[in-house]
mmCIF file with all atom_site columns, C-alpha atoms in Angstrom:
data_model
loop_
_atom_site.group_PDB
_atom_site.id
_atom_site.type_symbol
_atom_site.label_atom_id
_atom_site.label_alt_id
_atom_site.label_comp_id
_atom_site.label_asym_id
_atom_site.label_entity_id
_atom_site.label_seq_id
_atom_site.pdbx_PDB_ins_code
_atom_site.Cartn_x
_atom_site.Cartn_y
_atom_site.Cartn_z
_atom_site.occupancy
_atom_site.B_iso_or_equiv
_atom_site.pdbx_formal_charge
_atom_site.auth_seq_id
_atom_site.auth_comp_id
_atom_site.auth_asym_id
_atom_site.auth_atom_id
_atom_site.pdbx_PDB_model_num
ATOM 1   C CA . MET A 1 1   ? 82.730  107.893 77.269 1.00 76.00 ? 432 MET A CA 1
ATOM 2   C CA . ALA A 1 2   ? 86.190  106.338 76.698 1.00 87.00 ? 433 ALA A CA 1
ATOM 3   C CA . ASN A 1 3   ? 88.124  105.335 79.541 1.00 94.00 ? 434 ASN A CA 1
ATOM 4   C CA . TYR A 1 4   ? 91.527  105.098 77.735 1.00 96.00 ? 435 TYR A CA 1
ATOM 5   C CA . HIS A 1 5   ? 93.108  107.388 75.143 1.00 97.00 ? 436 HIS A CA 1
ATOM 6   C CA . PRO A 1 6   ? 95.924  108.009 72.673 1.00 97.00 ? 437 PRO A CA 1
ATOM 7   C CA . ASN A 1 7   ? 98.854  109.600 74.726 1.00 96.00 ? 438 ASN A CA 1
ATOM 8   C CA . ASP A 1 8   ? 99.296  113.245 73.860 1.00 95.00 ? 439 ASP A CA 1
ATOM 9   C CA . GLU A 1 9   ? 102.646 112.749 71.952 1.00 95.00 ? 440 GLU A CA 1
ATOM 10  C CA . LEU A 1 10  ? 100.545 110.520 69.581 1.00 96.00 ? 441 LEU A CA 1
ATOM 11  C CA . LEU A 1 11  ? 97.700  112.686 69.315 1.00 96.00 ? 442 LEU A CA 1
ATOM 12  C CA . MET A 1 12  ? 99.806  115.846 68.445 1.00 93.00 ? 443 MET A CA 1
ATOM 13  C CA . THR A 1 13  ? 101.498 113.973 65.661 1.00 95.00 ? 444 THR A CA 1
ATOM 14  C CA . PHE A 1 14  ? 98.011  113.070 64.262 1.00 95.00 ? 445 PHE A CA 1
ATOM 15  C CA . THR A 1 15  ? 96.713  116.571 64.549 1.00 93.00 ? 446 THR A CA 1
ATOM 16  C CA . ALA A 1 16  ? 99.826  117.894 62.667 1.00 90.00 ? 447 ALA A CA 1
ATOM 17  C CA . GLY A 1 17  ? 98.973  115.471 59.844 1.00 90.00 ? 448 GLY A CA 1
ATOM 18  C CA . HIS A 1 18  ? 102.112 113.326 60.375 1.00 91.00 ? 449 HIS A CA 1
ATOM 19  C CA . LEU A 1 19  ? 100.095 109.773 60.905 1.00 91.00 ? 450 LEU A CA 1
ATOM 20  C CA . THR A 1 20  ? 98.995  109.259 57.151 1.00 84.00 ? 451 THR A CA 1
ATOM 21  C CA . ASN A 1 21  ? 98.701  105.501 57.438 1.00 93.00 ? 452 ASN A CA 1
ATOM 22  C CA . ALA A 1 22  ? 96.866  102.946 59.300 1.00 96.00 ? 453 ALA A CA 1
ATOM 23  C CA . LEU A 1 23  ? 97.600  104.410 62.545 1.00 97.00 ? 454 LEU A CA 1
ATOM 24  C CA . GLY A 1 24  ? 96.111  107.710 61.423 1.00 96.00 ? 455 GLY A CA 1
ATOM 25  C CA . ILE A 1 25  ? 92.983  106.490 60.633 1.00 97.00 ? 456 ILE A CA 1
ATOM 26  C CA . LEU A 1 26  ? 92.868  104.223 64.082 1.00 98.00 ? 457 LEU A CA 1
ATOM 27  C CA . VAL A 1 27  ? 93.598  107.451 65.488 1.00 98.00 ? 458 VAL A CA 1
ATOM 28  C CA . ALA A 1 28  ? 90.768  109.320 63.696 1.00 97.00 ? 459 ALA A CA 1
ATOM 29  C CA . CYS A 1 29  ? 88.286  106.615 64.397 1.00 97.00 ? 460 CYS A CA 1
ATOM 30  C CA . HIS A 1 30  ? 88.918  107.408 68.313 1.00 98.00 ? 461 HIS A CA 1
ATOM 31  C CA . VAL A 1 31  ? 88.797  111.007 67.892 1.00 97.00 ? 462 VAL A CA 1
ATOM 32  C CA . ASP A 1 32  ? 85.422  110.536 65.916 1.00 96.00 ? 463 ASP A CA 1
ATOM 33  C CA . ARG A 1 33  ? 83.797  109.032 68.907 1.00 94.00 ? 464 ARG A CA 1
ATOM 34  C CA . CYS A 1 34  ? 85.832  110.851 71.988 1.00 97.00 ? 465 CYS A CA 1
ATOM 35  C CA . LYS A 1 35  ? 84.805  114.162 73.180 1.00 96.00 ? 466 LYS A CA 1
ATOM 36  C CA . VAL A 1 36  ? 87.670  114.482 75.220 1.00 96.00 ? 467 VAL A CA 1
ATOM 37  C CA . CYS A 1 37  ? 90.315  113.942 72.455 1.00 97.00 ? 468 CYS A CA 1
ATOM 38  C CA . GLN A 1 38  ? 88.421  115.963 70.294 1.00 96.00 ? 469 GLN A CA 1
ATOM 39  C CA . ALA A 1 39  ? 88.805  119.022 72.561 1.00 96.00 ? 470 ALA A CA 1
ATOM 40  C CA . LYS A 1 40  ? 92.861  118.152 73.009 1.00 95.00 ? 471 LYS A CA 1
ATOM 41  C CA . ALA A 1 41  ? 93.106  117.865 69.236 1.00 94.00 ? 472 ALA A CA 1
ATOM 42  C CA . HIS A 1 42  ? 91.236  121.191 69.113 1.00 93.00 ? 473 HIS A CA 1
ATOM 43  C CA . SER A 1 43  ? 93.865  122.508 71.434 1.00 93.00 ? 474 SER A CA 1
ATOM 44  C CA . PHE A 1 44  ? 96.773  121.030 69.441 1.00 90.00 ? 475 PHE A CA 1
ATOM 45  C CA . GLU A 1 45  ? 95.385  122.410 66.334 1.00 87.00 ? 476 GLU A CA 1
ATOM 46  C CA . GLN A 1 46  ? 95.291  125.991 67.898 1.00 85.00 ? 477 GLN A CA 1
ATOM 47  C CA . LEU A 1 47  ? 98.842  125.737 68.938 1.00 73.00 ? 478 LEU A CA 1
ATOM 48  C CA . GLY A 1 48  ? 100.040 124.737 65.873 1.00 62.00 ? 479 GLY A CA 1
ATOM 49  C CA . GLY A 1 49  ? 98.230  127.868 64.328 1.00 63.00 ? 480 GLY A CA 1
ATOM 50  C CA . ASP A 1 50  ? 99.871  130.157 67.048 1.00 51.00 ? 481 ASP A CA 1
ATOM 51  C CA . ILE A 1 51  ? 103.588 128.708 66.210 1.00 63.00 ? 482 ILE A CA 1
ATOM 52  C CA . LEU A 1 52  ? 102.953 129.377 62.269 1.00 62.00 ? 483 LEU A CA 1
ATOM 53  C CA . GLU A 1 53  ? 101.774 133.059 63.183 1.00 58.00 ? 484 GLU A CA 1
ATOM 54  C CA . LEU A 1 54  ? 105.030 133.469 64.959 1.00 62.00 ? 485 LEU A CA 1
ATOM 55  C CA . ALA A 1 55  ? 107.242 131.927 62.291 1.00 68.00 ? 486 ALA A CA 1
ATOM 56  C CA . GLU A 1 56  ? 109.128 133.881 59.860 1.00 75.00 ? 487 GLU A CA 1
ATOM 57  C CA . PRO A 1 57  ? 107.290 134.068 56.285 1.00 75.00 ? 488 PRO A CA 1
ATOM 58  C CA . VAL A 1 58  ? 109.228 131.952 53.457 1.00 77.00 ? 489 VAL A CA 1
ATOM 59  C CA . ALA A 1 59  ? 108.998 132.911 50.074 1.00 80.00 ? 490 ALA A CA 1
ATOM 60  C CA . VAL A 1 60  ? 107.673 129.994 47.579 1.00 77.00 ? 491 VAL A CA 1
ATOM 61  C CA . SER A 1 61  ? 107.839 129.916 43.737 1.00 86.00 ? 492 SER A CA 1
ATOM 62  C CA . ASN A 1 62  ? 104.831 130.538 41.536 1.00 84.00 ? 493 ASN A CA 1
ATOM 63  C CA . THR A 1 63  ? 105.334 126.546 40.759 1.00 88.00 ? 494 THR A CA 1
ATOM 64  C CA . THR A 1 64  ? 104.806 125.503 43.918 1.00 81.00 ? 495 THR A CA 1
ATOM 65  C CA . ARG A 1 65  ? 101.958 127.824 44.880 1.00 77.00 ? 496 ARG A CA 1
ATOM 66  C CA . THR A 1 66  ? 100.133 126.823 42.049 1.00 85.00 ? 497 THR A CA 1
ATOM 67  C CA . ALA A 1 67  ? 100.791 123.038 42.662 1.00 83.00 ? 498 ALA A CA 1
ATOM 68  C CA . LEU A 1 68  ? 99.267  123.735 45.987 1.00 72.00 ? 499 LEU A CA 1
ATOM 69  C CA . LEU A 1 69  ? 96.157  125.443 44.677 1.00 80.00 ? 500 LEU A CA 1
ATOM 70  C CA . ASN A 1 70  ? 95.501  122.666 42.274 1.00 80.00 ? 501 ASN A CA 1
ATOM 71  C CA . ARG A 1 71  ? 95.469  119.951 45.165 1.00 74.00 ? 502 ARG A CA 1
ATOM 72  C CA . LEU A 1 72  ? 93.431  121.964 47.180 1.00 69.00 ? 503 LEU A CA 1
ATOM 73  C CA . ASN A 1 73  ? 90.999  122.440 44.087 1.00 71.00 ? 504 ASN A CA 1
ATOM 74  C CA . ASP A 1 74  ? 91.143  118.589 43.572 1.00 65.00 ? 505 ASP A CA 1
ATOM 75  C CA . THR A 1 75  ? 90.436  117.557 47.255 1.00 53.00 ? 506 THR A CA 1
ATOM 76  C CA . VAL A 1 76  ? 86.540  118.139 46.477 1.00 50.00 ? 507 VAL A CA 1
ATOM 77  C CA . LYS A 1 77  ? 85.146  117.079 43.257 1.00 53.00 ? 508 LYS A CA 1
ATOM 78  C CA . PRO A 1 78  ? 81.700  117.741 41.721 1.00 49.00 ? 509 PRO A CA 1
ATOM 79  C CA . ASP A 1 79  ? 80.831  113.814 41.524 1.00 49.00 ? 510 ASP A CA 1
ATOM 80  C CA . HIS A 1 80  ? 82.021  112.897 44.844 1.00 49.00 ? 511 HIS A CA 1
ATOM 81  C CA . LYS A 1 81  ? 79.572  110.916 46.902 1.00 52.00 ? 512 LYS A CA 1
ATOM 82  C CA . VAL A 1 82  ? 79.346  111.092 50.964 1.00 51.00 ? 513 VAL A CA 1
ATOM 83  C CA . GLU A 1 83  ? 80.447  107.790 52.341 1.00 68.00 ? 514 GLU A CA 1
ATOM 84  C CA . THR A 1 84  ? 77.498  106.231 54.742 1.00 78.00 ? 515 THR A CA 1
ATOM 85  C CA . ASN A 1 85  ? 77.673  103.161 56.788 1.00 80.00 ? 516 ASN A CA 1
ATOM 86  C CA . PRO A 1 86  ? 74.117  101.616 58.272 1.00 81.00 ? 517 PRO A CA 1
ATOM 87  C CA . ASP A 1 87  ? 76.147  100.253 61.107 1.00 93.00 ? 518 ASP A CA 1
ATOM 88  C CA . SER A 1 88  ? 76.279  102.964 63.673 1.00 93.00 ? 519 SER A CA 1
ATOM 89  C CA . ARG A 1 89  ? 79.551  101.006 65.638 1.00 95.00 ? 520 ARG A CA 1
ATOM 90  C CA . VAL A 1 90  ? 81.641  101.797 62.409 1.00 96.00 ? 521 VAL A CA 1
ATOM 91  C CA . PRO A 1 91  ? 83.458  104.884 63.064 1.00 95.00 ? 522 PRO A CA 1
ATOM 92  C CA . ARG A 1 92  ? 83.366  107.720 60.116 1.00 94.00 ? 523 ARG A CA 1
ATOM 93  C CA . PRO A 1 93  ? 86.855  107.513 59.162 1.00 95.00 ? 524 PRO A CA 1
ATOM 94  C CA . LEU A 1 94  ? 85.981  103.591 58.299 1.00 95.00 ? 525 LEU A CA 1
ATOM 95  C CA . TRP A 1 95  ? 83.210  104.204 55.926 1.00 93.00 ? 526 TRP A CA 1
ATOM 96  C CA . ARG A 1 96  ? 84.945  104.204 52.712 1.00 91.00 ? 527 ARG A CA 1
ATOM 97  C CA . PHE A 1 97  ? 86.399  100.980 53.673 1.00 93.00 ? 528 PHE A CA 1
ATOM 98  C CA . ILE A 1 98  ? 83.673  99.162  55.351 1.00 91.00 ? 529 ILE A CA 1
ATOM 99  C CA . ASP A 1 99  ? 80.511  99.916  53.510 1.00 82.00 ? 530 ASP A CA 1
ATOM 100 C CA . ASN A 1 100 ? 78.266  97.366  55.405 1.00 87.00 ? 531 ASN A CA 1
ATOM 101 C CA . ASP A 1 101 ? 77.182  95.869  58.866 1.00 92.00 ? 532 ASP A CA 1
ATOM 102 C CA . LEU A 1 102 ? 79.851  94.445  60.685 1.00 94.00 ? 533 LEU A CA 1
ATOM 103 C CA . ASN A 1 103 ? 78.002  91.097  61.140 1.00 90.00 ? 534 ASN A CA 1
ATOM 104 C CA . GLN A 1 104 ? 77.727  90.780  57.463 1.00 91.00 ? 535 GLN A CA 1
ATOM 105 C CA . LEU A 1 105 ? 81.276  90.936  56.967 1.00 93.00 ? 536 LEU A CA 1
ATOM 106 C CA . ASN A 1 106 ? 83.360  87.943  55.431 1.00 93.00 ? 537 ASN A CA 1
ATOM 107 C CA . TRP A 1 107 ? 85.181  87.053  58.936 1.00 95.00 ? 538 TRP A CA 1
ATOM 108 C CA . LYS A 1 108 ? 87.766  84.297  58.600 1.00 93.00 ? 539 LYS A CA 1
ATOM 109 C CA . GLY A 1 109 ? 89.698  82.551  61.381 1.00 90.00 ? 540 GLY A CA 1
ATOM 110 C CA . LEU A 1 110 ? 91.433  79.199  62.309 1.00 78.00 ? 541 LEU A CA 1
ATOM 111 C CA . ILE A 1 111 ? 88.671  78.953  64.960 1.00 87.00 ? 542 ILE A CA 1
ATOM 112 C CA . PRO A 1 112 ? 85.030  79.876  65.027 1.00 89.00 ? 543 PRO A CA 1
ATOM 113 C CA . SER A 1 113 ? 85.432  81.874  68.104 1.00 93.00 ? 544 SER A CA 1
ATOM 114 C CA . ILE A 1 114 ? 88.316  84.219  66.966 1.00 94.00 ? 545 ILE A CA 1
ATOM 115 C CA . GLN A 1 115 ? 87.728  85.648  63.452 1.00 96.00 ? 546 GLN A CA 1
ATOM 116 C CA . GLU A 1 116 ? 89.430  88.729  61.589 1.00 96.00 ? 547 GLU A CA 1
ATOM 117 C CA . ILE A 1 117 ? 89.435  90.531  58.370 1.00 96.00 ? 548 ILE A CA 1
ATOM 118 C CA . THR A 1 118 ? 92.512  92.354  57.207 1.00 95.00 ? 549 THR A CA 1
ATOM 119 C CA . LEU A 1 119 ? 91.931  95.764  55.913 1.00 96.00 ? 550 LEU A CA 1
ATOM 120 C CA . PRO A 1 120 ? 92.684  97.366  52.659 1.00 95.00 ? 551 PRO A CA 1
ATOM 121 C CA . PHE A 1 121 ? 95.110  100.098 53.858 1.00 95.00 ? 552 PHE A CA 1
ATOM 122 C CA . SER A 1 122 ? 97.637  97.239  55.317 1.00 95.00 ? 553 SER A CA 1
ATOM 123 C CA . ASN A 1 123 ? 100.959 97.939  54.330 1.00 94.00 ? 554 ASN A CA 1
ATOM 124 C CA . ASP A 1 124 ? 104.793 97.116  55.068 1.00 92.00 ? 555 ASP A CA 1
ATOM 125 C CA . THR A 1 125 ? 104.803 99.162  58.384 1.00 94.00 ? 556 THR A CA 1
ATOM 126 C CA . TYR A 1 126 ? 101.237 98.490  59.746 1.00 96.00 ? 557 TYR A CA 1
ATOM 127 C CA . THR A 1 127 ? 98.861  95.771  59.303 1.00 96.00 ? 558 THR A CA 1
ATOM 128 C CA . ALA A 1 128 ? 94.981  97.232  59.979 1.00 97.00 ? 559 ALA A CA 1
ATOM 129 C CA . LYS A 1 129 ? 92.838  94.172  60.975 1.00 97.00 ? 560 LYS A CA 1
ATOM 130 C CA . LEU A 1 130 ? 89.356  94.034  62.386 1.00 97.00 ? 561 LEU A CA 1
ATOM 131 C CA . PHE A 1 131 ? 88.915  91.277  65.225 1.00 96.00 ? 562 PHE A CA 1
ATOM 132 C CA . LYS A 1 132 ? 85.887  89.423  66.843 1.00 97.00 ? 563 LYS A CA 1
ATOM 133 C CA . ILE A 1 133 ? 86.204  87.372  69.671 1.00 97.00 ? 564 ILE A CA 1
ATOM 134 C CA . SER A 1 134 ? 82.947  85.520  70.383 1.00 97.00 ? 565 SER A CA 1
ATOM 135 C CA . ALA A 1 135 ? 81.165  86.152  73.760 1.00 98.00 ? 566 ALA A CA 1
ATOM 136 C CA . GLY A 1 136 ? 83.017  84.415  76.636 1.00 97.00 ? 567 GLY A CA 1
ATOM 137 C CA . LYS A 1 137 ? 85.843  83.398  74.751 1.00 96.00 ? 568 LYS A CA 1
ATOM 138 C CA . GLU A 1 138 ? 89.585  84.411  74.981 1.00 95.00 ? 569 GLU A CA 1
ATOM 139 C CA . ILE A 1 139 ? 92.771  85.039  72.805 1.00 92.00 ? 570 ILE A CA 1
ATOM 140 C CA . ALA A 1 140 ? 95.373  82.377  74.154 1.00 89.00 ? 571 ALA A CA 1
ATOM 141 C CA . GLU A 1 141 ? 98.407  84.232  76.159 1.00 91.00 ? 572 GLU A CA 1
ATOM 142 C CA . HIS A 1 142 ? 100.696 86.139  74.158 1.00 92.00 ? 573 HIS A CA 1
ATOM 143 C CA . THR A 1 143 ? 103.061 88.865  74.042 1.00 93.00 ? 574 THR A CA 1
ATOM 144 C CA . HIS A 1 144 ? 103.932 91.075  71.355 1.00 92.00 ? 575 HIS A CA 1
ATOM 145 C CA . LYS A 1 145 ? 107.012 91.471  68.678 1.00 94.00 ? 576 LYS A CA 1
ATOM 146 C CA . GLY A 1 146 ? 105.986 95.151  68.517 1.00 96.00 ? 577 GLY A CA 1
ATOM 147 C CA . ASN A 1 147 ? 103.524 97.649  68.953 1.00 96.00 ? 578 ASN A CA 1
ATOM 148 C CA . GLU A 1 148 ? 99.623  96.754  69.047 1.00 96.00 ? 579 GLU A CA 1
ATOM 149 C CA . PHE A 1 149 ? 96.945  99.575  69.140 1.00 97.00 ? 580 PHE A CA 1
ATOM 150 C CA . THR A 1 150 ? 93.423  98.407  69.389 1.00 98.00 ? 581 THR A CA 1
ATOM 151 C CA . LEU A 1 151 ? 90.021  100.231 69.446 1.00 98.00 ? 582 LEU A CA 1
ATOM 152 C CA . VAL A 1 152 ? 87.103  98.664  70.611 1.00 98.00 ? 583 VAL A CA 1
ATOM 153 C CA . LEU A 1 153 ? 83.974  99.057  68.157 1.00 98.00 ? 584 LEU A CA 1
ATOM 154 C CA . ASP A 1 154 ? 81.426  96.786  69.781 1.00 97.00 ? 585 ASP A CA 1
ATOM 155 C CA . GLY A 1 155 ? 81.182  94.827  73.006 1.00 97.00 ? 586 GLY A CA 1
ATOM 156 C CA . ALA A 1 156 ? 84.021  94.497  75.548 1.00 98.00 ? 587 ALA A CA 1
ATOM 157 C CA . PHE A 1 157 ? 87.376  92.574  76.497 1.00 98.00 ? 588 PHE A CA 1
ATOM 158 C CA . SER A 1 158 ? 89.506  92.398  79.821 1.00 97.00 ? 589 SER A CA 1
ATOM 159 C CA . ASP A 1 159 ? 92.882  91.400  80.346 1.00 95.00 ? 590 ASP A CA 1
ATOM 160 C CA . ILE A 1 160 ? 95.248  91.285  83.186 1.00 91.00 ? 591 ILE A CA 1
ATOM 161 C CA . LEU A 1 161 ? 95.700  95.055  83.108 1.00 91.00 ? 592 LEU A CA 1
ATOM 162 C CA . GLY A 1 162 ? 92.141  96.282  82.793 1.00 95.00 ? 593 GLY A CA 1
ATOM 163 C CA . SER A 1 163 ? 88.700  96.054  81.033 1.00 97.00 ? 594 SER A CA 1
ATOM 164 C CA . TYR A 1 164 ? 87.858  97.749  77.832 1.00 98.00 ? 595 TYR A CA 1
ATOM 165 C CA . TYR A 1 165 ? 84.667  99.246  76.054 1.00 98.00 ? 596 TYR A CA 1
ATOM 166 C CA . PRO A 1 166 ? 83.266  100.771 73.047 1.00 97.00 ? 597 PRO A CA 1
ATOM 167 C CA . GLY A 1 167 ? 85.854  103.995 72.216 1.00 97.00 ? 598 GLY A CA 1
ATOM 168 C CA . ASP A 1 168 ? 88.636  102.821 74.524 1.00 98.00 ? 599 ASP A CA 1
ATOM 169 C CA . PHE A 1 169 ? 92.432  103.227 72.770 1.00 98.00 ? 600 PHE A CA 1
ATOM 170 C CA . VAL A 1 170 ? 94.683  99.957  74.307 1.00 97.00 ? 601 VAL A CA 1
ATOM 171 C CA . VAL A 1 171 ? 98.101  100.014 73.546 1.00 96.00 ? 602 VAL A CA 1
ATOM 172 C CA . ALA A 1 172 ? 99.914  96.619  73.914 1.00 95.00 ? 603 ALA A CA 1
ATOM 173 C CA . ASN A 1 173 ? 103.894 96.512  73.557 1.00 95.00 ? 604 ASN A CA 1
ATOM 174 C CA . THR A 1 174 ? 106.587 93.866  74.009 1.00 94.00 ? 605 THR A CA 1
ATOM 175 C CA . ASP A 1 175 ? 106.334 94.412  77.766 1.00 95.00 ? 606 ASP A CA 1
ATOM 176 C CA . THR A 1 176 ? 102.715 93.092  77.801 1.00 94.00 ? 607 THR A CA 1
ATOM 177 C CA . LEU A 1 177 ? 102.049 89.713  78.313 1.00 94.00 ? 608 LEU A CA 1
ATOM 178 C CA . HIS A 1 178 ? 97.853  89.045  78.369 1.00 93.00 ? 609 HIS A CA 1
ATOM 179 C CA . ARG A 1 179 ? 95.199  86.849  77.571 1.00 94.00 ? 610 ARG A CA 1
ATOM 180 C CA . PRO A 1 180 ? 92.563  88.995  76.495 1.00 95.00 ? 611 PRO A CA 1
ATOM 181 C CA . TYR A 1 181 ? 88.877  87.640  76.805 1.00 97.00 ? 612 TYR A CA 1
ATOM 182 C CA . ALA A 1 182 ? 85.673  88.838  75.458 1.00 98.00 ? 613 ALA A CA 1
ATOM 183 C CA . HIS A 1 183 ? 82.887  89.693  78.107 1.00 98.00 ? 614 HIS A CA 1
ATOM 184 C CA . LYS A 1 184 ? 79.998  86.764  78.508 1.00 97.00 ? 615 LYS A CA 1
ATOM 185 C CA . ASP A 1 185 ? 76.949  89.146  77.290 1.00 95.00 ? 616 ASP A CA 1
ATOM 186 C CA . LYS A 1 186 ? 78.116  90.124  73.521 1.00 96.00 ? 617 LYS A CA 1
ATOM 187 C CA . ASP A 1 187 ? 81.011  89.265  71.155 1.00 97.00 ? 618 ASP A CA 1
ATOM 188 C CA . CYS A 1 188 ? 83.652  91.813  70.894 1.00 98.00 ? 619 CYS A CA 1
ATOM 189 C CA . ILE A 1 189 ? 84.719  93.637  67.571 1.00 98.00 ? 620 ILE A CA 1
ATOM 190 C CA . CYS A 1 190 ? 87.888  95.488  67.579 1.00 98.00 ? 621 CYS A CA 1
ATOM 191 C CA . PHE A 1 191 ? 89.935  97.520  65.111 1.00 98.00 ? 622 PHE A CA 1
ATOM 192 C CA . ALA A 1 192 ? 93.566  96.892  65.710 1.00 97.00 ? 623 ALA A CA 1
ATOM 193 C CA . VAL A 1 193 ? 96.704  98.039  64.343 1.00 97.00 ? 624 VAL A CA 1
ATOM 194 C CA . LEU A 1 194 ? 100.126 96.269  64.230 1.00 96.00 ? 625 LEU A CA 1
ATOM 195 C CA . ASP A 1 195 ? 103.619 97.011  63.274 1.00 95.00 ? 626 ASP A CA 1
ATOM 196 C CA . ALA A 1 196 ? 104.489 93.437  64.333 1.00 93.00 ? 627 ALA A CA 1
ATOM 197 C CA . PRO A 1 197 ? 102.898 90.308  64.909 1.00 89.00 ? 628 PRO A CA 1
ATOM 198 C CA . LEU A 1 198 ? 102.093 88.873  68.186 1.00 86.00 ? 629 LEU A CA 1
ATOM 199 C CA . LYS A 1 199 ? 104.292 86.115  69.810 1.00 87.00 ? 630 LYS A CA 1
ATOM 200 C CA . MET A 1 200 ? 102.005 83.469  71.213 1.00 82.00 ? 631 MET A CA 1
ATOM 201 C CA . THR A 1 201 ? 103.637 82.245  74.513 1.00 84.00 ? 632 THR A CA 1
ATOM 202 C CA . GLY A 1 202 ? 101.506 78.963  75.534 1.00 65.00 ? 633 GLY A CA 1
ATOM 203 C CA . LEU A 1 203 ? 103.063 75.422  75.394 1.00 55.00 ? 634 LEU A CA 1
ATOM 204 C CA . PHE A 1 204 ? 100.731 74.669  72.238 1.00 49.00 ? 635 PHE A CA 1
ATOM 205 C CA . THR A 1 205 ? 100.146 77.919  70.594 1.00 52.00 ? 636 THR A CA 1
ATOM 206 C CA . GLN A 1 206 ? 103.885 78.903  70.495 1.00 53.00 ? 637 GLN A CA 1
ATOM 207 C CA . LEU A 1 207 ? 103.485 76.414  67.136 1.00 48.00 ? 638 LEU A CA 1
ATOM 208 C CA . LEU A 1 208 ? 101.631 79.214  65.367 1.00 51.00 ? 639 LEU A CA 1
ATOM 209 C CA . ASN A 1 209 ? 104.289 81.767  65.939 1.00 53.00 ? 640 ASN A CA 1
ATOM 210 C CA . PRO A 1 210 ? 105.471 81.276  62.443 1.00 51.00 ? 641 PRO A CA 1
ATOM 211 C CA . PHE A 1 211 ? 102.478 81.917  60.763 1.00 44.00 ? 642 PHE A CA 1
ATOM 212 C CA . LEU A 1 212 ? 101.945 85.024  62.616 1.00 49.00 ? 643 LEU A CA 1
#
C-alpha cells in the first residue's frame, strides 16, 4: 500500500477531468495501483454528480448535442485493440506508451548508474520521463526550478525527507534540496513529470545546469 499520495486538490482536479496531460497520466497511474485514492476519486465523482443534479439545466443547440453524441460514439471503435503489457510493474494508463518489459527499454544516460527515457506525451508544459537509478547509487544533490511529481514503479529510493516504495507519489519543488539514492537490493525505476528542469547544486554538477 502506498504511503505517499496526491493531495486532495490534485486528485479532485484529476477526477473532474481537468488533468488531460502528462500529469494526468501520472496521477492515473497512481490511482490505478492505490485503493485509498481509488476510494477518494470515487467520492469526488459522486460529489461532482450531486453538484450537477443541483445545477440549473442549460439548453444546448442540436448541433452541440449531435457533436457530443458523435464523440461518444467514436470513443469505442470496432477495431480497437485492448492494450496489454507483459511487465506487471507498468500501470495500465502507460500500456499504450510502453509495450515492453521495463528492463528491455532503450535506456540512455550520461552515466551508466542513472538512465532515463523521455516519454512521447511530453510537451511544452510537462516533461515526462522514466528514470532508473542503479541499486545503491544516488543522484547528485539538487533542487528544482519548478515542480517534479514522481511515482515509484519498482525498487525504492530515499532522501532526506523519507523512503519511497512502489506506488508512492512524491512531490518535490523549489523548496526541496535532496540527494535521492536507490536502495541497495535492486534498481529503482520511477515515472516522473516535471514542469521545469532540475537545478544541480554540487560544486562540479552545477556545470550540468545549462544542459538540463
